[in-house]
XYZ file of C-alpha atoms in Angstrom:
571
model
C -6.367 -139.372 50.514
C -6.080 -142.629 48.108
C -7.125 -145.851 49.886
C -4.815 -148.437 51.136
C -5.713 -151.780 49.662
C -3.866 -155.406 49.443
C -4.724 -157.880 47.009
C -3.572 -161.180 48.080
C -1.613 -164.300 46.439
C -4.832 -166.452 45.439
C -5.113 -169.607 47.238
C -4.846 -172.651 44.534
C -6.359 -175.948 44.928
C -5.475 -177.948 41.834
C -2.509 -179.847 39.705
C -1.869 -178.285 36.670
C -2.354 -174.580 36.714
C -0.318 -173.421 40.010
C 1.079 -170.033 38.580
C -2.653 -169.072 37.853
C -2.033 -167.606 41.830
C 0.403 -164.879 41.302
C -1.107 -164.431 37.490
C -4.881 -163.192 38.749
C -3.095 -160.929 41.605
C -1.170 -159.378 39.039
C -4.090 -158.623 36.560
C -6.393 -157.304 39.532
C -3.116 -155.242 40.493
C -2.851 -153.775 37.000
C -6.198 -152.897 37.234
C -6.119 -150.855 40.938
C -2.944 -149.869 40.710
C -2.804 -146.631 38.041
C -6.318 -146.003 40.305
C -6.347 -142.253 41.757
C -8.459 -144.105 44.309
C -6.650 -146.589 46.004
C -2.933 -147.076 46.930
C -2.573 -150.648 45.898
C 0.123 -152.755 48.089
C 2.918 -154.244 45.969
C 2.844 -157.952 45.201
C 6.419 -158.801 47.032
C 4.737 -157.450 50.350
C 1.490 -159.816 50.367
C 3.439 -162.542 49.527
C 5.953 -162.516 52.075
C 2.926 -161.063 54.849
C 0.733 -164.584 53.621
C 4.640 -166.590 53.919
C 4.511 -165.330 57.655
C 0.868 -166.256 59.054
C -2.102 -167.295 57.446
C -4.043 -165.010 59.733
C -6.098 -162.482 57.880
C -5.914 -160.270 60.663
C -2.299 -160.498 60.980
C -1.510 -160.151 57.995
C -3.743 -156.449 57.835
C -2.068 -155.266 60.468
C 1.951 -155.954 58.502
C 0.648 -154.303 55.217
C -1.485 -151.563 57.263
C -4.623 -152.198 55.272
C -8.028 -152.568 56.393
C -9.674 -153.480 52.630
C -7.946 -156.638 51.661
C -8.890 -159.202 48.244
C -8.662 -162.974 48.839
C -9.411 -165.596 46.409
C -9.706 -169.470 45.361
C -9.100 -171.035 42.614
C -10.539 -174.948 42.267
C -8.934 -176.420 39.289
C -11.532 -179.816 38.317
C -13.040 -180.384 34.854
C -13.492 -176.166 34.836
C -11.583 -173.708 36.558
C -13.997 -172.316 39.563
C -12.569 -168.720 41.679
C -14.017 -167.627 44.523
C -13.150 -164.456 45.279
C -14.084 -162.032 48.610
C -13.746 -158.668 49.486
C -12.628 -157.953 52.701
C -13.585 -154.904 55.238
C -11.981 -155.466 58.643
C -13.064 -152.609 60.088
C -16.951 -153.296 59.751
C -16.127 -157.028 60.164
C -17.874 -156.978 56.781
C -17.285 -159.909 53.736
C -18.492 -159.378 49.882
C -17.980 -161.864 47.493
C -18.622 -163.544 44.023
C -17.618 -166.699 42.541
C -16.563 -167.345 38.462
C -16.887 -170.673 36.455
C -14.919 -170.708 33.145
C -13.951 -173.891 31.134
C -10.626 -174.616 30.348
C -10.823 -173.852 26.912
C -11.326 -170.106 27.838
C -8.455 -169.922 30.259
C -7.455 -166.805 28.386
C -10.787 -164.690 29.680
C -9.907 -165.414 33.220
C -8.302 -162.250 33.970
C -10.818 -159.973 32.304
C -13.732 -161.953 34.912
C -12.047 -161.825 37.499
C -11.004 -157.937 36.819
C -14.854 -157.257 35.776
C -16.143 -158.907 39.881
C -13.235 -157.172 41.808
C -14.845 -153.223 40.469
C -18.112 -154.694 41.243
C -17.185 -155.504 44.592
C -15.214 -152.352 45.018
C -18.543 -150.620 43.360
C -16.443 -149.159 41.139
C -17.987 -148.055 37.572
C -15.884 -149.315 34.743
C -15.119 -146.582 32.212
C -16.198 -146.609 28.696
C -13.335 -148.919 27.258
C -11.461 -147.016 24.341
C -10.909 -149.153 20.976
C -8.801 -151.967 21.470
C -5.224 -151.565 20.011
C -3.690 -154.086 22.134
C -3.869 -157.639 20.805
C -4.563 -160.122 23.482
C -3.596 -163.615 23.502
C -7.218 -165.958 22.648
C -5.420 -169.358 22.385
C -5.106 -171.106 25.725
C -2.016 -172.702 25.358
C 0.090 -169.956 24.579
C -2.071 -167.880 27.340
C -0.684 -171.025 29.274
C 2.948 -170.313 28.238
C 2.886 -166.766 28.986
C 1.375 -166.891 32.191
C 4.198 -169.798 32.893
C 6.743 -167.273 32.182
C 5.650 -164.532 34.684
C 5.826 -167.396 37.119
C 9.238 -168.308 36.608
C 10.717 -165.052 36.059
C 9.141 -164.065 39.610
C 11.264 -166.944 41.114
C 14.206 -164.676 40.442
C 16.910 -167.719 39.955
C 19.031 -167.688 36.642
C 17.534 -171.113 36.031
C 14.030 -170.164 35.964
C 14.531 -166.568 34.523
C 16.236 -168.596 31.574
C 13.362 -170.269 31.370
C 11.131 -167.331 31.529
C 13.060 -166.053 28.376
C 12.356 -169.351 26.073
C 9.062 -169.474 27.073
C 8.170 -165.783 26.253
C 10.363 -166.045 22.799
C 7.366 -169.039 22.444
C 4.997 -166.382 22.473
C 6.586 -163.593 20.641
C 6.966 -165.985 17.801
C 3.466 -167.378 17.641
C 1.944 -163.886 18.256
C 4.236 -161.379 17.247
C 1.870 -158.340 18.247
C 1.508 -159.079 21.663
C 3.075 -156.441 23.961
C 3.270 -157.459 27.524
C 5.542 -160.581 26.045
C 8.182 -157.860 24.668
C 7.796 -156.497 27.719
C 8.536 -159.737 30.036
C 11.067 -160.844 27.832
C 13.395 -157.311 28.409
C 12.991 -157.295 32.016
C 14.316 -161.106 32.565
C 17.376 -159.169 29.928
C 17.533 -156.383 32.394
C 17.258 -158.971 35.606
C 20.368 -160.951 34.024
C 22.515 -157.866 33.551
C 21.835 -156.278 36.947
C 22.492 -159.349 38.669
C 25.797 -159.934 36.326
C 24.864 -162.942 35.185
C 25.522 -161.388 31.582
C 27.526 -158.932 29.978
C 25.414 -155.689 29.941
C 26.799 -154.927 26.973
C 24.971 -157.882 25.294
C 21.283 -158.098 27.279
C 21.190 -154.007 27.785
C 20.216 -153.814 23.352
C 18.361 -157.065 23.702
C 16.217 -155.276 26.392
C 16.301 -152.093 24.511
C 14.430 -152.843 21.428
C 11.831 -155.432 22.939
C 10.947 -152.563 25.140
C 10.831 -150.545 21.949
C 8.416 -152.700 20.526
C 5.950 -153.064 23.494
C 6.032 -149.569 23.722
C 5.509 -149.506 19.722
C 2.445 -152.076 19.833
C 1.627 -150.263 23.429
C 2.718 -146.623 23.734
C 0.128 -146.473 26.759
C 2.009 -148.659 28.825
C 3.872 -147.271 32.481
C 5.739 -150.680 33.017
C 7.233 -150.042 29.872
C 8.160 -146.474 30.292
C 9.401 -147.057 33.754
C 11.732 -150.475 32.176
C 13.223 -148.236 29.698
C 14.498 -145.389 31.931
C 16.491 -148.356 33.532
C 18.398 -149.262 30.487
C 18.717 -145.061 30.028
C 20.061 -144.770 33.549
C 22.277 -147.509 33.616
C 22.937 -148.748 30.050
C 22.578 -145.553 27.568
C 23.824 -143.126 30.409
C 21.350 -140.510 29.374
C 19.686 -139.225 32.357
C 18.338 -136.121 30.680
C 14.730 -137.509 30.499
C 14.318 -139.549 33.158
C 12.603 -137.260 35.873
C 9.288 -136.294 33.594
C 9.154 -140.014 32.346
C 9.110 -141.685 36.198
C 6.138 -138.739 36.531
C 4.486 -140.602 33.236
C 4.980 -143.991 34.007
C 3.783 -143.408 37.312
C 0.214 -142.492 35.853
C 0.009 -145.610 34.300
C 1.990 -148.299 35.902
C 0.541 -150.686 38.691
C 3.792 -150.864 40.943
C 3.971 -147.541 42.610
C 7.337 -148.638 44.812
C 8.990 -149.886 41.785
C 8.699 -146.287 40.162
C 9.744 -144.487 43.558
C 12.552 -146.527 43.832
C 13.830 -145.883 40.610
C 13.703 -142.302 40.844
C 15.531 -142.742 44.114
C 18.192 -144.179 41.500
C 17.806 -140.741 39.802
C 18.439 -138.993 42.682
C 21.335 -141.505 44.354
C 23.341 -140.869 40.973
C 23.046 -137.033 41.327
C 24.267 -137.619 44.912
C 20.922 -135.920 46.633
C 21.078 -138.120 49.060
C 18.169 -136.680 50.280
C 15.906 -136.532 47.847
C 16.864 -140.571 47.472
C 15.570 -141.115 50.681
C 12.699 -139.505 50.409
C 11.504 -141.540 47.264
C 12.224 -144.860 48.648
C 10.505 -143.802 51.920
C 7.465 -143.391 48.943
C 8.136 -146.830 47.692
C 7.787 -148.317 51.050
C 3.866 -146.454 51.421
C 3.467 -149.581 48.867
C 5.967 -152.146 49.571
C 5.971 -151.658 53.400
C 7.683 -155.231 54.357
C 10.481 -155.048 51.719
C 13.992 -155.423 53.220
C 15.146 -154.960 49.663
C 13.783 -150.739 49.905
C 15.200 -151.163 53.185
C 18.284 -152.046 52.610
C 19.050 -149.116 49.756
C 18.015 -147.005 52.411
C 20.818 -148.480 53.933
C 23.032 -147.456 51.266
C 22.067 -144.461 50.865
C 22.605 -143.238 54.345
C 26.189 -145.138 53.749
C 27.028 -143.355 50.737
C 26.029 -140.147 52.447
C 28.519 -140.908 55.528
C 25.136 -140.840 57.759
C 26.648 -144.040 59.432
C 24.932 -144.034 62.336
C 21.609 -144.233 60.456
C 22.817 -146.352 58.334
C 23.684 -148.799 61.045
C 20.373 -148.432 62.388
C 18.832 -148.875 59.021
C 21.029 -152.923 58.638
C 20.117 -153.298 62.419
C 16.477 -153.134 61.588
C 16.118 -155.322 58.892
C 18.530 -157.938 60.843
C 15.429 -157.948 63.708
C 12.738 -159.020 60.781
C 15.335 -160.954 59.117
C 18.218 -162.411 61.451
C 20.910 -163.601 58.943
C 19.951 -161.235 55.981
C 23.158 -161.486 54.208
C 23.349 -157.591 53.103
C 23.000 -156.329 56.086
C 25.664 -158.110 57.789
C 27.941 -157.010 54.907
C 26.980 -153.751 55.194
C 27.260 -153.555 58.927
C 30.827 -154.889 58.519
C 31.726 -152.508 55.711
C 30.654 -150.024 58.105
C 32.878 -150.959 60.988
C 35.861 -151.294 58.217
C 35.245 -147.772 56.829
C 35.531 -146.522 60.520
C 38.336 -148.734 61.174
C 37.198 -150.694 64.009
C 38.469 -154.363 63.050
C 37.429 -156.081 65.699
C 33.490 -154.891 65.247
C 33.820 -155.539 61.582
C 35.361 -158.942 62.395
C 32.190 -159.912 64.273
C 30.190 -159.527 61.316
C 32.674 -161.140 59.247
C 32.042 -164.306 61.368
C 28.557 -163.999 60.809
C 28.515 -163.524 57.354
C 30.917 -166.862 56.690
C 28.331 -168.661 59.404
C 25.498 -168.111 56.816
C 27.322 -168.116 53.120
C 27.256 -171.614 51.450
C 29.998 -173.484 49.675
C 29.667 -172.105 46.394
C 29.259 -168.836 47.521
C 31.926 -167.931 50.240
C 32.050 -164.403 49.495
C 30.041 -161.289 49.128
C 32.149 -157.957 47.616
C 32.608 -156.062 50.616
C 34.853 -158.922 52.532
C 36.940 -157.893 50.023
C 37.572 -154.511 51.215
C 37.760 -155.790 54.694
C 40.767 -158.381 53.755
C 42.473 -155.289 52.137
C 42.663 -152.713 54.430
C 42.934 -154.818 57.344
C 46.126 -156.576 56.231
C 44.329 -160.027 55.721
C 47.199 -161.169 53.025
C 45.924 -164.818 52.151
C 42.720 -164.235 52.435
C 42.571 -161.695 50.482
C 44.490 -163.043 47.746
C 41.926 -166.371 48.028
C 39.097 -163.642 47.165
C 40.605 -162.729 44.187
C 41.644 -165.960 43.077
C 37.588 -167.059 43.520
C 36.424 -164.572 41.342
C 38.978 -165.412 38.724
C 38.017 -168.751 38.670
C 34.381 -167.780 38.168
C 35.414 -165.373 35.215
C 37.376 -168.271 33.368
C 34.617 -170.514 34.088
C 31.358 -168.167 33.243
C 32.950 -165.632 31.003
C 30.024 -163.551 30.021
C 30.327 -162.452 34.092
C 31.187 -158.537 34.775
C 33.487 -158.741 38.121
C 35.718 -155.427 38.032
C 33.914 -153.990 41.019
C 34.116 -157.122 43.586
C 38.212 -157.425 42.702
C 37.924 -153.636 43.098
C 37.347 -153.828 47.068
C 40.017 -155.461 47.997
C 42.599 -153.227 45.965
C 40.528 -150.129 47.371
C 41.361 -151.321 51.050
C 44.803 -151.425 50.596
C 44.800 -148.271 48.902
C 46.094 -149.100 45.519
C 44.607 -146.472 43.574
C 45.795 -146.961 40.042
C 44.569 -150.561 40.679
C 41.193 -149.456 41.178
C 40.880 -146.888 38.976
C 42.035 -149.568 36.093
C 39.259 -151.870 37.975
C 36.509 -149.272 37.753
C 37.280 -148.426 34.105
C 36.816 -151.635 32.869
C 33.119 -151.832 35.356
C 32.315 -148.538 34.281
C 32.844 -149.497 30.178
C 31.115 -152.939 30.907
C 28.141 -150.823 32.636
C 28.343 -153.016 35.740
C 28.260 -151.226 39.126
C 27.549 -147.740 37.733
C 25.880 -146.378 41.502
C 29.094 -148.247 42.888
C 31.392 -146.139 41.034
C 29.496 -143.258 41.641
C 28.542 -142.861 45.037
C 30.414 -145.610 47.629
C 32.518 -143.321 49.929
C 35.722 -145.453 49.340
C 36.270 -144.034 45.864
C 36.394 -140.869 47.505
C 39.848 -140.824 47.042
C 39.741 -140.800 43.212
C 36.917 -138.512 42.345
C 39.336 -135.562 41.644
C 41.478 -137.969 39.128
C 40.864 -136.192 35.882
C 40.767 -140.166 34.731
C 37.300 -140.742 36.743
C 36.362 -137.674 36.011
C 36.487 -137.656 32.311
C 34.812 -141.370 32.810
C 31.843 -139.942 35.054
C 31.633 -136.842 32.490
C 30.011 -139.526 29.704
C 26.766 -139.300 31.479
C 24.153 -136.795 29.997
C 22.527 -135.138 32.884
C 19.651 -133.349 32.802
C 19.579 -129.378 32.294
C 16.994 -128.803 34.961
C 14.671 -130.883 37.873
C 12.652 -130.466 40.767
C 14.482 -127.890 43.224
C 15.503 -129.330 46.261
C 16.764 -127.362 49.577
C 16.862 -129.837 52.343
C 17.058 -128.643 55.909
C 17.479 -130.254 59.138
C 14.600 -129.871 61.875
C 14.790 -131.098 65.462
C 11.505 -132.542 67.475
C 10.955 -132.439 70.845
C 11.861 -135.443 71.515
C 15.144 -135.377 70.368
C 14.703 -137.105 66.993
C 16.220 -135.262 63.754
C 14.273 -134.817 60.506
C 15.276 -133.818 56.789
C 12.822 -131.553 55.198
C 12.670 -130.403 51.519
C 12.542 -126.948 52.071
C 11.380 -126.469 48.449
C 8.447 -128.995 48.848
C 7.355 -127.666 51.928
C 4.334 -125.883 51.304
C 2.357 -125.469 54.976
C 2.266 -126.966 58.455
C -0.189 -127.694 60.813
C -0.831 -127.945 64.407
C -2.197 -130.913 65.967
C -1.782 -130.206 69.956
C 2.040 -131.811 70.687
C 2.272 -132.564 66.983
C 2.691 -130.680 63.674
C 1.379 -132.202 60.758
C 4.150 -131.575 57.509
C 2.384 -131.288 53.951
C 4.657 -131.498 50.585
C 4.241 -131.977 46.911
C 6.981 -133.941 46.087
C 7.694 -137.335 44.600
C 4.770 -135.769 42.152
C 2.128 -136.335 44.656
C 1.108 -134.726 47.828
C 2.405 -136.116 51.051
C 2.336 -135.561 55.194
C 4.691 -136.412 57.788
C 3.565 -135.617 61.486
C 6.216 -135.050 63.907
C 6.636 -135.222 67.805
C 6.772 -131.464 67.760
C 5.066 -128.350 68.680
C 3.924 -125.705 66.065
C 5.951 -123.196 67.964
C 9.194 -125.341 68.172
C 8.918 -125.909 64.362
C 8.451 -122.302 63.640
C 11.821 -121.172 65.374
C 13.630 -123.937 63.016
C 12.524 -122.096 59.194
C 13.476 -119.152 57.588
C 11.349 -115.925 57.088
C 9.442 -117.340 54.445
C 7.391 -119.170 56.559
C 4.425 -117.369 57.998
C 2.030 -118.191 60.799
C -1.383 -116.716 58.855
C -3.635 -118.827 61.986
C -2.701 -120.137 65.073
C -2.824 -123.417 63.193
C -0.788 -122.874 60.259
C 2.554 -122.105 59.126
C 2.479 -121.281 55.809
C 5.525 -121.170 53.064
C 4.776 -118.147 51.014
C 7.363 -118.815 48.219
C 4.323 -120.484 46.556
C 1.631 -119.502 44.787
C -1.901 -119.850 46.753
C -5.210 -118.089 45.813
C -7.588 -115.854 48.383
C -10.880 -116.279 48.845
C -13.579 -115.147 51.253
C -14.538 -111.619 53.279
C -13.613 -109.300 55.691
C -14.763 -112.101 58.429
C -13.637 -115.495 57.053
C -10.836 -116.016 54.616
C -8.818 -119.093 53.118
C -6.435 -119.586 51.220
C -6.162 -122.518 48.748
C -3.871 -124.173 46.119
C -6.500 -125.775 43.611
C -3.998 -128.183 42.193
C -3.103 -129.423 45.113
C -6.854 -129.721 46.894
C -5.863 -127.597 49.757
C -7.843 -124.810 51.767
C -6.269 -122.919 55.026
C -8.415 -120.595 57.071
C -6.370 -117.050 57.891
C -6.849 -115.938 60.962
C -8.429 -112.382 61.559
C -6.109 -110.749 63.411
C -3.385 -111.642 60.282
C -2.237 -107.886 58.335
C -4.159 -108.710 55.025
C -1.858 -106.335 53.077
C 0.551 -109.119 53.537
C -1.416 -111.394 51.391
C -0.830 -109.504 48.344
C 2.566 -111.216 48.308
C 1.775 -114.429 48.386
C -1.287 -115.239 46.563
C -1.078 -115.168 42.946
């Protein structure tokens, strides 16, 4: 098992260089993160656990870590970091401090990367020839780092500004990659949050990933980027499974990966699957109500609305006026037709909008199929005003709610045409249960047929398995490969997401045992194994085991197990 480790937001005591903070996290993430050794924490989670409590302890505890990096950076006539390496659970502290002048602002990174592995005591690898250029002048080093600060304010303002400044850069130094790469995901930011036609961003993104990935064909974050524009630009889903499992051997942000092949799976409607990769992307982004909230959706698109309740319920007790959650809740309540719950919400939502943003899409749907005439009309006669006023905005799918609640059909199948050409709202169109009225229209289906879908992915066979304490569990029956007993408990073990994971569950070996099909065999009292994979035997007459190399796992079979049987499921 990888080790959990968080690398903190460094603490900046200066003027001038304030985005240095997030910059040296991100290089020391880069660094851990493609590690086969530790599972490094994603950078949204430490900064919102150091936004709650400045309490080292505390802050542990939220991300589940016990090896923690801090650091300091004192910005006088030379740029001083202090940086420590922290073991809470032997109460132990290492640390190291750098001293670099101004002038070589650009090394900064590389120190601070070259004390973190000696802290960790990890031995750098022999470094292969440099084909990368890096940036050696410290202004534009300035200017690039400046970028990656304001694009990670996420505001239209400041990813704007994230685009000049990394254009800066491109055109002083042409061949450097993670530039291209910055500059197409502000494009891709701007068109997912429709504050551009996708039409227009999608090819600017498109070939400045092309050329990091020309300058850099090493690079995950760029492999991962450019299955986005496949999946929601280019339609061409064909590759996208194998590439996630490529990028995800080189790219630093583990969630970001898992959740998009949770968009992989949401599109193909395994709803299932979905979950399971953004319950993956949580192992590294564990206080992200974003993750949480597409879990959300998920369970909504799948008509689990119960769970999906108690998914927005959740993230309105770490968050009490998270605006997507209310909407959600009150979608909810209008899809079951209870106006009066979904009226409650409604309050709440207008309690916490602001004046220049009265509405969120799904009130839409609630001021359509409720009856709610003026309103309703006011909704749509907001978001025409916005389109003659910002005309590069994409706003099919928000008019599309309200026409959906009154059940207008041809309205919203003209809506969802003109979405679905603009490439705004694809997962909308393809997976909210209040289309499900349309999807047999040979109109929507000859629209949904222009996506090329792959010819073959990982199996999936998911199951549903009671504990013993009343709880229901989905289980990829596929993935499944053996179970253990751990007294009360039963510890689940599965290759999928391309890794090996566990789940234990509140439930006896025994009660587990009764739930699968024949293909599960008890070969100890311990172990339930699935013999639809291949394992390998090894021992004597007196002590076996069986094991599946690529997977690093042995199982003892008991004795008293018929032998003969083996022959079937070892390979």
């Amino acid at each position: 098992m990888t080790k959990r480790i968080a690398i903190l937001p460094f603490e900046y005591k200066g003027e001038q260089l304030q985005f240095l903070s997030h910059s040296i996290q991100e290089v020391l993430m880069q660094e851990l993160g493609p590690s086969q050794k530790y599972t490094v924490i994603s950078k949204q989670s430490t900064q919102v656990a150091v936004a709650q409590s400045a309490n080292l302890a505390h802050i542990s505890t939220q991300l589940d870590v016990i090896r923690v990096i801090t650091g300091t950076i004192i910005e006088q006539d030379a740029l001083k970091v202090h940086i420590q390496y922290h073991r809470l659970d032997l109460n132990e502290i290492e640390e190291t401090t750098i001293s670099i002048s101004k002038a070589s602002i650009f090394t900064l990174g590389e120190r601070c990367r070259t004390a973190v592995l000696q802290l960790l005591q990890i031995k750098e690898e022999k470094q292969k020839p440099l084909t990368v250029q890096k940036l050696t002048h410290p202004e534009l080093y300035q200017k690039f780092m400046l970028g990656g600060y304001h694009f990670n304010r996420w505001t239209p303002e400041n990813v704007a500004e994230a685009i000049a400044l990394f254009q800066e850069v491109i055109q002083k130094e042409p061949n450097f990659a993670p530039a291209y790469l910055k500059l197409a995901k502000c494009y891709i930011f701007q068109a997912g949050r429709g504050l551009e036609k996708p039409d227009t961003v999608y090819p600017k993104a498109r070939k400045a990933i092309d050329q990091a990935l020309q300058l850099n064909p090493e690079s995950g974050e760029a492999i991962i980027d450019k299955n986005l524009i496949d999946f929601f630009y280019n339609l061409d889903w064909r590759n996208i499974y194998n590439s996630i499992e490529e990028g995800l051997e080189k790219y630093v942000d583990a969630s970001e990966a898992y959740q998009q092949l949770s968009f992989f799976w949401y599109g193909l409607k395994e709803y299932d699957a979905a979950l399971d990769a953004l319950y993956s992307a949580l192992e590294y982004d564990p206080l992200s109500t974003g993750i949480l909230n597409m879990i959300g959706d998920v369970q909504l698109s799948a008509e689990l609305y119960d769970d999906s309740e108690k998914t927005f319920l959740s993230i309105l007790k770490m968050v009490p006026n998270d605006i997507a959650s209310l909407e959600n809740l009150m979608y909810i309540a209008s899809l079951r037709g209870n106006e009066a719950l979904a009226s409650r919400y409604l309050r709440k939502l207008q309690k916490n909008l602001s004046d220049t943003t009265p509405y969120v899409p799904r009130m839409g749907y609630f001021y359509g199929k409720f009856g709610h005439d003026q309103e309703a009309q006011d909704f749509l006669d907001h978001f025409d005003r916005i389109e003659q006023q910002f005309p590069n905005r994409v706003l099919h799918n928000y008019k599309t709610q309200v026409y959906s609640g009154r059940k207008d059909w041809e309205a919203v199948m003209d809506l969802i045409e003109k979405g679905w050409k603009a490439r705004t709202g694809m997962l909308f169109i393809l997976t909210d249960p209040q289309l499900a009225p349309i999807h047999k229209w040979k109109r929507y289906q000859l629209m949904v047929s222009q996506v090329w879908l792959p010819e073959k992915v990982e199996d999936v066979d998911y199951i549903s398995l009671h504990t013993d304490i009343k709880e229901t569990i989905r289980v990829n029956l596929k993935a499944l490969l053996f179970i253990k007993a751990e007294d009360n408990y039963s510890r689940l073990y599965f290759f999928q997401n391309f890794r090996l994971e566990q789940k234990l569950v509140r439930a006896t070996l025994k009660t587990i045992e009764k739930q699968l099909p024949n293909a599960f065999v008890r070969i100890h009292r311990t172990y339930l194994l699935n013999t639809t994979n291949s394992f390998q035997l090894f021992g004597n007459s007196k002590t076996r085991f069986i094991t599946q190399p690529q997977h690093d796992i042995e199982i003892p079979v008991s004795r008293s197990f018929d032998h003969t049987l083996l022959t079937n499921i070892t390979a």
